[in-house]
Amino acid sequence: MKHRTEDLALFGGPPAFLHNRRVGRPNQGDRARFLERMNRVLDNEWLSNMGPLMYEFEERVAQLVGVRHCVSLCNATVALQMLVGDATTGGAPDDEVIVPALTFPATAHAVRWRGLRPVVCDVNPVTGLIDPDAVEALITPRTRAIVGVHLWGQPCDVLRLEKIAESNGLRLFFDAAPALGCTHGDRPLGGFGHAEVFSFHATKVVNAFEGGAIVTDDDALAARMRAVRNFGFGPDGLVELLGTNGKLSEAAAAMGLTSLDALEDNIAHNRAMYEAYLAALSGVPGVRVLEYDPQHRNNHHYMMINVEEQGAGVHRDLLLEVLRAENILAQPYFRQAMHQLRPYADESPAPLPHAERLCGQLLALPTGPGVSTTDVEVIGDVVRAAVALSGEVTARRRTEPAGATGA
Ligand code: T4K
């Protein structure tokens, strides 16, 4: 336990870890299985363009989620672009798509990338999920679609959003990038709205180096998405739609399958780390582990805390600095709300107070296979020390410029 500011690595003390503990360390699964799959890929001499491993990956994901179709893609951003484009075919450039303010920039960018207007919506002050009342208030005759985000694997208010979309004749998609293996009640996320999108980025609970998928029960939508991902080629080999190149390579599918094999073990490990963090951070003033509705299953891939400066005495960003100096590579997800991002700053001048506040308070702590319960105890001790010494830490950071301490 660090008792004085001098003990903190930020002020010259020895770091808590020699090798970093970080958010987003890839879940690679069994390396021998991956190499065996890669050997098959190389032996097949079929590296991309709808190969056998890609189809196997799609089948496995569709089965896991309980939907008829999984259209695998090169990443989730392209998946969102494809869905938004499909929802607004034949529309006008000022067509609107409602997106939450608290998400990764990809959600809003996908809308703008298709030349449409993302209308940014405030979120629930506790969960950070898109607020259905705020969604309703933003619907105009130009609204074409709503994109909810299952932030940190928590389900959006899917049933309410489905009703809102249906009664207003809107398309409803869910950005489920962080939410594979999560549920709403007993139903896996992936089966709600018109379609949902998963990310299989290196940092996600299932990693395919880079990858994504659209999952849906809509046969016609799935057929269009299969064409769009392949330059618009239809089953007869003729271009029938405006397409892109969104294909998932065989190497990505090999990693995706191997990582998928380990999904349940990873979720069990993450849950154990989550419980360990609850204990390690219990009673630290101003620091709260985000708690989830027990009716739904979370994959606990993101280990989120809320740092309230007033109670903790230290701002989230300074706590982040303290942790990073200790080789604890936490991540401030997210630093800015969507309407604060430069490309959108002119469009939605109204403040969105809940999202803005959460952007200054949320922090993702390391979890996943590279983190043990002992590590969690050490991380908990550093957080506890930073809060206990907050007055001095804040004062020293103000007077001692970065670098002067060797940090
Ligand atoms: N919608 C939502 C809600 C999303 O969260 C995301 C992606 C998307 C859509 C778009 O999905 P994709 O188009 O990417 O499929 C990371 C990921 O790049 C991004 O995919 C993810 N969300 C986001 C939440 O996290 P950064 O900017 O934080 O990445 P970076 O490079 O800072 O790395 C994060 C941590 O992961 C670090 O601690 C380092 C570690 N890391 C990273 C990589 C790439 C590794 O240990 N190994 C690695 O290979 O965005």
Tab-separated table of C-alpha atoms and ligand atoms in Angstrom:
chain	number	residue	atom	x	y	z
A	1	MET	CA	0.000	0.000	0.000
A	2	LYS	CA	1.280	3.448	-0.922
A	3	HIS	CA	1.024	5.854	2.008
A	4	ARG	CA	2.767	9.012	0.793
A	5	THR	CA	2.666	10.844	-2.512
A	6	GLU	CA	6.376	9.953	-2.887
A	7	ASP	CA	5.321	6.287	-3.000
A	8	LEU	CA	3.251	6.939	-6.128
A	9	ALA	CA	5.109	6.342	-9.385
A	10	LEU	CA	3.764	9.683	-10.633
A	11	PHE	CA	6.014	11.324	-8.028
A	12	GLY	CA	9.022	9.049	-8.395
A	13	GLY	CA	7.999	5.927	-6.426
A	14	PRO	CA	8.431	2.433	-7.896
A	15	PRO	CA	5.537	1.472	-10.212
A	16	ALA	CA	3.021	-1.045	-8.913
A	17	PHE	CA	3.626	-3.246	-11.983
A	18	LEU	CA	6.782	-3.864	-13.989
A	19	HIS	CA	4.745	-4.989	-16.999
A	20	ASN	CA	1.607	-3.124	-17.846
A	21	ARG	CA	-1.892	-4.262	-16.996
A	22	ARG	CA	-4.188	-2.838	-19.618
A	23	VAL	CA	-7.639	-2.512	-21.040
A	24	GLY	CA	-8.121	-4.222	-24.380
A	25	ARG	CA	-5.476	-6.931	-24.223
A	26	PRO	CA	-6.559	-9.267	-27.017
A	27	ASN	CA	-8.453	-12.447	-26.153
A	28	GLN	CA	-6.508	-14.723	-28.482
A	29	GLY	CA	-7.672	-18.118	-27.308
A	30	ASP	CA	-5.598	-21.255	-27.853
A	31	ARG	CA	-2.611	-20.415	-30.046
A	32	ALA	CA	-2.147	-23.999	-31.305
A	33	ARG	CA	-5.788	-24.047	-32.499
A	34	PHE	CA	-5.275	-20.711	-34.228
A	35	LEU	CA	-2.103	-21.885	-35.992
A	36	GLU	CA	-3.838	-25.098	-37.028
A	37	ARG	CA	-6.652	-23.012	-38.557
A	38	MET	CA	-4.114	-20.722	-40.247
A	39	ASN	CA	-2.387	-23.761	-41.743
A	40	ARG	CA	-5.746	-24.783	-43.201
A	41	VAL	CA	-6.176	-21.291	-44.654
A	42	LEU	CA	-2.755	-21.418	-46.283
A	43	ASP	CA	-3.226	-25.000	-47.489
A	44	ASN	CA	-6.602	-24.031	-49.000
A	45	GLU	CA	-4.943	-21.132	-50.800
A	46	TRP	CA	-8.185	-19.261	-50.170
A	47	LEU	CA	-7.451	-16.133	-48.168
A	48	SER	CA	-10.530	-13.947	-48.522
A	49	ASN	CA	-13.791	-13.529	-50.495
A	50	MET	CA	-16.229	-15.691	-48.571
A	51	GLY	CA	-14.007	-18.606	-47.591
A	52	PRO	CA	-14.946	-21.662	-45.501
A	53	LEU	CA	-13.724	-20.251	-42.187
A	54	MET	CA	-15.719	-17.075	-42.714
A	55	TYR	CA	-18.889	-19.139	-43.178
A	56	GLU	CA	-18.047	-21.252	-40.121
A	57	PHE	CA	-17.576	-18.077	-38.068
A	58	GLU	CA	-20.906	-16.689	-39.289
A	59	GLU	CA	-22.707	-19.892	-38.361
A	60	ARG	CA	-21.189	-19.936	-34.892
A	61	VAL	CA	-22.096	-16.297	-34.205
A	62	ALA	CA	-25.646	-16.663	-35.551
A	63	GLN	CA	-26.166	-19.737	-33.385
A	64	LEU	CA	-24.768	-18.048	-30.280
A	65	VAL	CA	-27.013	-15.041	-30.748
A	66	GLY	CA	-30.056	-17.026	-31.867
A	67	VAL	CA	-30.648	-15.241	-35.180
A	68	ARG	CA	-31.046	-16.532	-38.733
A	69	HIS	CA	-28.295	-14.432	-40.304
A	70	CYS	CA	-24.818	-13.292	-39.440
A	71	VAL	CA	-23.173	-11.248	-42.179
A	72	SER	CA	-19.528	-11.031	-41.172
A	73	LEU	CA	-17.610	-7.882	-42.064
A	74	CYS	CA	-14.186	-6.281	-41.880
A	75	ASN	CA	-15.200	-4.139	-38.882
A	76	ALA	CA	-18.221	-2.780	-37.045
A	77	THR	CA	-17.869	0.732	-38.457
A	78	VAL	CA	-18.453	-0.517	-41.996
A	79	ALA	CA	-21.338	-2.624	-40.669
A	80	LEU	CA	-22.991	0.502	-39.249
A	81	GLN	CA	-22.354	2.435	-42.456
A	82	MET	CA	-23.998	-0.340	-44.466
A	83	LEU	CA	-27.092	-0.481	-42.251
A	84	VAL	CA	-27.520	3.277	-42.141
A	85	GLY	CA	-27.099	3.467	-45.913
A	86	ASP	CA	-29.719	0.757	-46.363
A	87	ALA	CA	-32.198	2.550	-44.089
A	88	THR	CA	-31.898	5.782	-46.030
A	89	THR	CA	-31.778	4.503	-49.616
A	90	GLY	CA	-33.529	7.057	-51.771
A	91	GLY	CA	-33.465	9.594	-48.937
A	92	ALA	CA	-32.223	13.166	-48.790
A	93	PRO	CA	-28.913	14.487	-47.389
A	94	ASP	CA	-30.677	16.110	-44.455
A	95	ASP	CA	-32.198	12.804	-43.373
A	96	GLU	CA	-31.569	12.222	-39.705
A	97	VAL	CA	-30.447	9.271	-37.649
A	98	ILE	CA	-30.708	9.471	-33.869
A	99	VAL	CA	-27.600	8.274	-32.016
A	100	PRO	CA	-26.646	8.420	-28.328
A	101	ALA	CA	-24.200	11.037	-27.084
A	102	LEU	CA	-22.199	8.511	-25.096
A	103	THR	CA	-20.530	6.065	-27.454
A	104	PHE	CA	-17.395	5.487	-29.520
A	105	PRO	CA	-17.159	7.993	-32.423
A	106	ALA	CA	-17.817	5.190	-34.938
A	107	THR	CA	-21.561	5.277	-34.189
A	108	ALA	CA	-22.000	8.907	-35.249
A	109	HIS	CA	-19.309	8.770	-37.938
A	110	ALA	CA	-21.113	5.932	-39.710
A	111	VAL	CA	-24.115	8.217	-40.157
A	112	ARG	CA	-22.136	11.219	-41.327
A	113	TRP	CA	-19.974	9.049	-43.585
A	114	ARG	CA	-23.157	8.175	-45.486
A	115	GLY	CA	-23.841	11.901	-45.879
A	116	LEU	CA	-26.653	11.981	-43.312
A	117	ARG	CA	-27.135	13.959	-40.135
A	118	PRO	CA	-26.488	12.258	-36.793
A	119	VAL	CA	-28.885	13.729	-34.244
A	120	VAL	CA	-27.245	13.282	-30.883
A	121	CYS	CA	-29.422	12.241	-27.986
A	122	ASP	CA	-28.758	12.395	-24.237
A	123	VAL	CA	-28.436	9.291	-22.115
A	124	ASN	CA	-29.653	7.890	-18.836
A	125	PRO	CA	-27.633	9.565	-16.050
A	126	VAL	CA	-26.837	6.263	-14.328
A	127	THR	CA	-26.498	3.627	-17.054
A	128	GLY	CA	-25.279	5.937	-19.837
A	129	LEU	CA	-27.687	4.200	-22.238
A	130	ILE	CA	-29.725	6.099	-24.842
A	131	ASP	CA	-32.759	7.658	-23.184
A	132	PRO	CA	-35.999	6.631	-24.964
A	133	ASP	CA	-37.838	9.777	-23.802
A	134	ALA	CA	-35.094	11.927	-25.309
A	135	VAL	CA	-35.281	9.838	-28.512
A	136	GLU	CA	-39.010	10.483	-28.828
A	137	ALA	CA	-38.488	14.209	-28.361
A	138	LEU	CA	-35.960	14.287	-31.215
A	139	ILE	CA	-38.076	12.548	-33.861
A	140	THR	CA	-38.914	14.822	-36.795
A	141	PRO	CA	-40.335	14.174	-40.271
A	142	ARG	CA	-36.708	13.816	-41.443
A	143	THR	CA	-35.841	11.025	-38.976
A	144	ARG	CA	-35.167	7.726	-40.732
A	145	ALA	CA	-33.527	5.541	-38.110
A	146	ILE	CA	-32.489	5.141	-34.480
A	147	VAL	CA	-29.220	3.539	-33.428
A	148	GLY	CA	-29.034	2.436	-29.788
A	149	VAL	CA	-25.726	1.361	-28.241
A	150	HIS	CA	-25.490	-1.452	-25.684
A	151	LEU	CA	-22.879	0.447	-23.713
A	152	TRP	CA	-20.532	-1.737	-21.606
A	153	GLY	CA	-22.672	-4.724	-22.548
A	154	GLN	CA	-25.775	-3.332	-20.850
A	155	PRO	CA	-28.897	-3.761	-22.961
A	156	CYS	CA	-30.632	-0.617	-24.158
A	157	ASP	CA	-34.299	-0.343	-23.305
A	158	VAL	CA	-34.837	-2.526	-26.367
A	159	LEU	CA	-38.558	-3.150	-26.003
A	160	ARG	CA	-39.437	0.515	-25.557
A	161	LEU	CA	-37.200	1.518	-28.473
A	162	GLU	CA	-38.816	-1.155	-30.652
A	163	LYS	CA	-42.225	0.347	-29.871
A	164	ILE	CA	-41.025	3.888	-30.618
A	165	ALA	CA	-39.472	2.790	-33.917
A	166	GLU	CA	-42.543	0.854	-34.956
A	167	SER	CA	-45.042	3.579	-34.145
A	168	ASN	CA	-42.972	6.154	-36.049
A	169	GLY	CA	-42.127	3.911	-39.020
A	170	LEU	CA	-38.379	4.089	-38.320
A	171	ARG	CA	-35.580	1.585	-38.725
A	172	LEU	CA	-34.025	0.519	-35.447
A	173	PHE	CA	-30.477	-0.773	-35.161
A	174	PHE	CA	-28.330	-1.576	-32.185
A	175	ASP	CA	-24.628	-0.985	-32.037
A	176	ALA	CA	-23.754	-4.028	-29.950
A	177	ALA	CA	-20.009	-3.603	-30.545
A	178	PRO	CA	-19.098	-4.369	-26.900
A	179	ALA	CA	-21.975	-6.750	-26.166
A	180	LEU	CA	-21.351	-10.252	-27.534
A	181	GLY	CA	-22.371	-12.784	-24.892
A	182	CYS	CA	-24.713	-10.325	-23.132
A	183	THR	CA	-28.472	-10.649	-22.797
A	184	HIS	CA	-31.686	-8.760	-22.241
A	185	GLY	CA	-33.380	-11.049	-19.742
A	186	ASP	CA	-32.948	-14.506	-21.260
A	187	ARG	CA	-32.580	-13.271	-24.845
A	188	PRO	CA	-29.081	-12.744	-26.230
A	189	LEU	CA	-28.302	-9.271	-27.510
A	190	GLY	CA	-28.098	-9.418	-31.276
A	191	GLY	CA	-31.726	-10.308	-31.870
A	192	PHE	CA	-33.394	-6.931	-31.308
A	193	GLY	CA	-34.514	-4.169	-33.673
A	194	HIS	CA	-34.117	-4.662	-37.420
A	195	ALA	CA	-30.476	-5.629	-37.021
A	196	GLU	CA	-27.584	-5.411	-34.594
A	197	VAL	CA	-23.863	-4.931	-35.094
A	198	PHE	CA	-20.982	-6.631	-33.285
A	199	SER	CA	-17.331	-5.642	-33.345
A	200	PHE	CA	-14.565	-8.234	-33.366
A	201	HIS	CA	-11.804	-5.668	-33.066
A	202	ALA	CA	-8.575	-6.836	-31.367
A	203	THR	CA	-9.728	-5.244	-28.105
A	204	LYS	CA	-13.200	-6.803	-27.996
A	205	VAL	CA	-14.419	-9.826	-26.046
A	206	VAL	CA	-14.093	-11.864	-29.245
A	207	ASN	CA	-11.191	-10.728	-31.379
A	208	ALA	CA	-10.703	-11.322	-35.098
A	209	PHE	CA	-7.778	-8.852	-35.393
A	210	GLU	CA	-10.309	-6.554	-37.081
A	211	GLY	CA	-13.854	-7.710	-37.725
A	212	GLY	CA	-17.521	-7.017	-37.376
A	213	ALA	CA	-20.916	-8.472	-38.179
A	214	ILE	CA	-24.506	-7.563	-38.892
A	215	VAL	CA	-26.893	-10.002	-37.255
A	216	THR	CA	-30.567	-10.076	-38.170
A	217	ASP	CA	-33.649	-12.229	-38.678
A	218	ASP	CA	-34.624	-10.194	-41.736
A	219	ASP	CA	-33.903	-12.416	-44.774
A	220	ALA	CA	-34.119	-9.609	-47.326
A	221	LEU	CA	-31.923	-7.246	-45.304
A	222	ALA	CA	-29.307	-9.987	-44.857
A	223	ALA	CA	-29.301	-10.684	-48.606
A	224	ARG	CA	-28.783	-6.990	-49.359
A	225	MET	CA	-25.999	-6.739	-46.789
A	226	ARG	CA	-24.239	-9.780	-48.296
A	227	ALA	CA	-24.320	-8.060	-51.668
A	228	VAL	CA	-23.245	-4.657	-50.319
A	229	ARG	CA	-20.205	-6.099	-48.513
A	230	ASN	CA	-19.004	-7.538	-51.825
A	231	PHE	CA	-19.119	-4.471	-54.087
A	232	GLY	CA	-22.855	-4.923	-54.608
A	233	PHE	CA	-22.542	-8.234	-56.501
A	234	GLY	CA	-25.733	-10.267	-56.276
A	235	PRO	CA	-25.934	-14.083	-56.363
A	236	ASP	CA	-25.995	-14.018	-60.190
A	237	GLY	CA	-22.625	-12.242	-60.299
A	238	LEU	CA	-24.090	-8.946	-61.495
A	239	VAL	CA	-23.852	-5.726	-59.506
A	240	GLU	CA	-27.300	-4.993	-58.154
A	241	LEU	CA	-26.568	-2.499	-55.355
A	242	LEU	CA	-24.157	0.275	-54.457
A	243	GLY	CA	-21.544	-1.769	-52.639
A	244	THR	CA	-18.338	-1.540	-50.713
A	245	ASN	CA	-15.589	-3.928	-49.717
A	246	GLY	CA	-16.575	-5.115	-46.258
A	247	LYS	CA	-15.390	-8.718	-46.383
A	248	LEU	CA	-13.878	-10.611	-43.463
A	249	SER	CA	-10.620	-12.355	-44.410
A	250	GLU	CA	-9.910	-16.006	-43.652
A	251	ALA	CA	-7.078	-15.062	-41.271
A	252	ALA	CA	-9.511	-12.856	-39.361
A	253	ALA	CA	-12.072	-15.673	-39.284
A	254	ALA	CA	-9.401	-18.092	-37.999
A	255	MET	CA	-8.660	-15.749	-35.097
A	256	GLY	CA	-12.361	-15.025	-34.588
A	257	LEU	CA	-13.189	-18.737	-34.305
A	258	THR	CA	-10.327	-19.346	-31.897
A	259	SER	CA	-11.274	-16.390	-29.737
A	260	LEU	CA	-14.919	-17.490	-29.849
A	261	ASP	CA	-13.889	-20.920	-28.510
A	262	ALA	CA	-12.666	-19.126	-25.380
A	263	LEU	CA	-15.630	-16.772	-24.966
A	264	GLU	CA	-17.347	-18.492	-22.045
A	265	ASP	CA	-14.057	-18.919	-20.130
A	266	ASN	CA	-13.279	-15.257	-20.684
A	267	ILE	CA	-16.696	-14.139	-19.475
A	268	ALA	CA	-16.315	-16.293	-16.345
A	269	HIS	CA	-12.882	-14.772	-15.708
A	270	ASN	CA	-14.188	-11.237	-16.301
A	271	ARG	CA	-17.039	-11.831	-13.884
A	272	ALA	CA	-14.581	-12.995	-11.208
A	273	MET	CA	-12.467	-9.865	-11.816
A	274	TYR	CA	-15.593	-7.712	-11.588
A	275	GLU	CA	-16.411	-9.237	-8.175
A	276	ALA	CA	-12.800	-8.689	-7.094
A	277	TYR	CA	-12.975	-5.014	-8.119
A	278	LEU	CA	-16.234	-4.571	-6.209
A	279	ALA	CA	-14.415	-5.763	-3.078
A	280	ALA	CA	-11.150	-3.915	-3.798
A	281	LEU	CA	-12.875	-0.568	-4.352
A	282	SER	CA	-15.554	-0.877	-1.722
A	283	GLY	CA	-15.781	2.224	0.460
A	284	VAL	CA	-13.409	4.371	-1.632
A	285	PRO	CA	-15.080	7.794	-1.478
A	286	GLY	CA	-16.321	9.109	-4.812
A	287	VAL	CA	-15.365	5.928	-6.702
A	288	ARG	CA	-18.188	3.644	-7.764
A	289	VAL	CA	-18.006	0.430	-9.751
A	290	LEU	CA	-20.829	0.521	-12.323
A	291	GLU	CA	-23.416	-2.005	-11.225
A	292	TYR	CA	-25.633	-3.756	-13.731
A	293	ASP	CA	-29.230	-4.908	-13.620
A	294	PRO	CA	-28.985	-8.567	-12.533
A	295	GLN	CA	-31.902	-9.503	-14.831
A	296	HIS	CA	-29.508	-9.229	-17.757
A	297	ARG	CA	-26.227	-11.009	-18.329
A	298	ASN	CA	-23.160	-8.807	-18.853
A	299	ASN	CA	-19.894	-10.090	-20.357
A	300	HIS	CA	-17.952	-7.739	-18.027
A	301	HIS	CA	-15.473	-7.117	-20.810
A	302	TYR	CA	-15.289	-3.459	-19.762
A	303	MET	CA	-14.615	-2.874	-16.081
A	304	MET	CA	-16.120	0.580	-15.619
A	305	ILE	CA	-15.853	2.884	-12.647
A	306	ASN	CA	-17.330	6.322	-12.091
A	307	VAL	CA	-15.052	8.858	-10.425
A	308	GLU	CA	-16.922	11.745	-8.891
A	309	GLU	CA	-14.373	14.474	-8.211
A	310	GLN	CA	-16.301	15.991	-5.355
A	311	GLY	CA	-16.238	12.764	-3.355
A	312	ALA	CA	-12.882	11.414	-4.523
A	313	GLY	CA	-11.027	14.724	-4.300
A	314	VAL	CA	-9.305	13.837	-7.524
A	315	HIS	CA	-10.531	14.274	-11.100
A	316	ARG	CA	-10.861	11.190	-13.314
A	317	ASP	CA	-8.075	12.486	-15.572
A	318	LEU	CA	-5.643	12.881	-12.709
A	319	LEU	CA	-6.514	9.444	-11.376
A	320	LEU	CA	-5.822	8.163	-14.889
A	321	GLU	CA	-2.370	9.793	-14.780
A	322	VAL	CA	-1.649	8.264	-11.375
A	323	LEU	CA	-2.664	4.810	-12.644
A	324	ARG	CA	-0.733	5.043	-15.897
A	325	ALA	CA	2.460	5.957	-14.046
A	326	GLU	CA	1.980	2.701	-12.122
A	327	ASN	CA	1.757	0.784	-15.445
A	328	ILE	CA	-1.991	0.416	-14.971
A	329	LEU	CA	-3.224	1.431	-18.432
A	330	ALA	CA	-6.808	2.442	-17.734
A	331	GLN	CA	-8.836	4.090	-20.511
A	332	PRO	CA	-11.111	7.144	-20.212
A	333	TYR	CA	-14.088	5.823	-22.179
A	334	PHE	CA	-15.253	8.320	-23.424
A	335	ARG	CA	-13.501	11.684	-23.178
A	336	GLN	CA	-16.034	13.569	-25.311
A	337	ALA	CA	-19.709	13.146	-26.052
A	338	MET	CA	-20.665	12.883	-29.734
A	339	HIS	CA	-21.976	16.445	-30.007
A	340	GLN	CA	-18.662	17.709	-28.624
A	341	LEU	CA	-16.590	16.032	-31.357
A	342	ARG	CA	-15.255	18.584	-33.807
A	343	PRO	CA	-17.124	17.278	-36.882
A	344	TYR	CA	-20.469	17.646	-35.080
A	345	ALA	CA	-19.842	20.623	-32.818
A	346	ASP	CA	-21.735	23.035	-35.096
A	347	GLU	CA	-24.787	20.830	-35.417
A	348	SER	CA	-26.155	20.149	-31.939
A	349	PRO	CA	-25.337	23.161	-29.804
A	350	ALA	CA	-27.782	22.183	-27.047
A	351	PRO	CA	-25.990	20.805	-23.988
A	352	LEU	CA	-26.550	17.140	-23.201
A	353	PRO	CA	-25.775	17.231	-19.488
A	354	HIS	CA	-25.848	13.553	-18.580
A	355	ALA	CA	-23.506	12.439	-21.340
A	356	GLU	CA	-21.196	15.406	-20.781
A	357	ARG	CA	-20.899	14.659	-17.069
A	358	LEU	CA	-20.270	10.947	-17.617
A	359	CYS	CA	-17.538	11.769	-20.157
A	360	GLY	CA	-15.607	13.443	-17.361
A	361	GLN	CA	-16.134	10.629	-14.867
A	362	LEU	CA	-15.986	7.190	-16.486
A	363	LEU	CA	-12.859	5.108	-16.501
A	364	ALA	CA	-12.256	1.565	-17.764
A	365	LEU	CA	-9.880	-0.444	-15.578
A	366	PRO	CA	-7.806	-3.402	-16.773
A	367	THR	CA	-9.528	-6.768	-16.845
A	368	GLY	CA	-9.448	-9.880	-19.034
A	369	PRO	CA	-7.070	-12.825	-19.172
A	370	GLY	CA	-3.942	-10.789	-18.328
A	371	VAL	CA	-5.351	-9.611	-15.001
A	372	SER	CA	-5.549	-11.678	-11.796
A	373	THR	CA	-7.371	-11.129	-8.508
A	374	THR	CA	-4.023	-10.171	-6.946
A	375	ASP	CA	-3.585	-7.539	-9.675
A	376	VAL	CA	-7.057	-6.210	-8.900
A	377	GLU	CA	-6.145	-5.871	-5.229
A	378	VAL	CA	-3.009	-3.913	-6.182
A	379	ILE	CA	-4.990	-1.679	-8.562
A	380	GLY	CA	-7.607	-1.152	-5.836
A	381	ASP	CA	-4.856	-0.119	-3.408
A	382	VAL	CA	-3.470	2.440	-5.873
A	383	VAL	CA	-6.928	3.946	-6.415
A	384	ARG	CA	-7.497	4.013	-2.654
A	385	ALA	CA	-4.123	5.714	-2.105
A	386	ALA	CA	-4.761	8.298	-4.838
A	387	VAL	CA	-8.075	9.185	-3.225
A	388	ALA	CA	-6.673	9.217	0.322
A	389	LEU	CA	-3.851	11.504	-0.821
A	390	SER	CA	-6.014	13.430	-3.262
A	391	GLY	CA	-5.423	16.899	-1.827
A	392	GLU	CA	-1.651	16.546	-1.984
A	393	VAL	CA	-1.693	14.728	-5.334
A	394	THR	CA	-3.800	17.470	-6.912
A	395	ALA	CA	-1.658	20.236	-5.416
A	396	ARG	CA	1.634	18.596	-6.461
A	397	ARG	CA	0.381	17.942	-9.978
A	398	ARG	CA	-0.602	21.594	-10.254
A	399	THR	CA	2.801	22.888	-9.169
A	400	GLU	CA	5.089	20.177	-10.559
A	401	PRO	CA	4.941	20.101	-14.360
A	402	ALA	CA	4.729	16.731	-16.104
A	403	GLY	CA	8.221	15.276	-16.477
A	404	ALA	CA	9.687	17.047	-13.437
A	405	THR	CA	8.904	14.016	-11.294
A	406	GLY	CA	10.271	11.521	-13.770
A	407	ALA	CA	6.704	10.374	-14.476
B	1	T4K	N1	-19.306	1.139	-31.724
B	1	T4K	C1	-18.830	1.085	-30.482
B	1	T4K	C2	-19.744	1.303	-29.336
B	1	T4K	C3	-17.475	0.783	-30.269
B	1	T4K	O1	-16.985	0.716	-29.006
B	1	T4K	C4	-16.636	0.555	-31.368
B	1	T4K	C5	-15.235	0.261	-31.186
B	1	T4K	C6	-17.197	0.615	-32.659
B	1	T4K	C7	-18.548	0.914	-32.799
B	1	T4K	C8	-16.376	0.375	-33.890
B	1	T4K	O2	-15.922	-0.947	-33.953
B	1	T4K	P1	-14.758	-1.335	-35.015
B	1	T4K	O3	-15.015	-0.576	-36.281
B	1	T4K	O4	-13.438	-0.955	-34.364
B	1	T4K	O5	-14.906	-2.824	-35.184
B	1	T4K	C9	-10.613	0.769	-29.158
B	1	T4K	C10	-10.956	-0.004	-30.412
B	1	T4K	O6	-10.067	0.334	-31.481
B	1	T4K	C11	-12.365	0.172	-30.872
B	1	T4K	O7	-12.638	-0.907	-31.739
B	1	T4K	C12	-13.333	0.103	-29.695
B	1	T4K	N2	-14.687	0.375	-30.071
B	1	T4K	C13	-12.923	1.106	-28.647
B	1	T4K	C14	-13.849	1.099	-27.457
B	1	T4K	O8	-11.620	0.759	-28.202
B	1	T4K	P2	-9.088	2.822	-28.767
B	1	T4K	O9	-8.903	4.103	-29.500
B	1	T4K	O10	-9.347	2.853	-27.313
B	1	T4K	O11	-7.896	1.816	-29.095
B	1	T4K	P3	-6.405	1.832	-28.543
B	1	T4K	O12	-5.507	1.619	-29.683
B	1	T4K	O13	-6.187	3.034	-27.682
B	1	T4K	O14	-6.316	0.517	-27.641
B	1	T4K	C15	-7.099	0.373	-26.496
B	1	T4K	C16	-6.398	-0.570	-25.510
B	1	T4K	O15	-6.240	-1.855	-26.088
B	1	T4K	C17	-5.018	-0.127	-25.071
B	1	T4K	O16	-4.892	-0.421	-23.682
B	1	T4K	C18	-4.073	-1.011	-25.859
B	1	T4K	C19	-4.869	-2.289	-26.023
B	1	T4K	N3	-4.558	-3.016	-27.252
B	1	T4K	C20	-5.000	-2.495	-28.443
B	1	T4K	C21	-4.742	-3.162	-29.620
B	1	T4K	C22	-5.219	-2.598	-30.934
B	1	T4K	C23	-3.843	-4.182	-27.201
B	1	T4K	O17	-3.430	-4.612	-26.108
B	1	T4K	N4	-3.600	-4.867	-28.364
B	1	T4K	C24	-4.045	-4.425	-29.571
B	1	T4K	O18	-3.830	-5.102	-30.599
B	1	T4K	O19	-10.288	2.073	-29.500
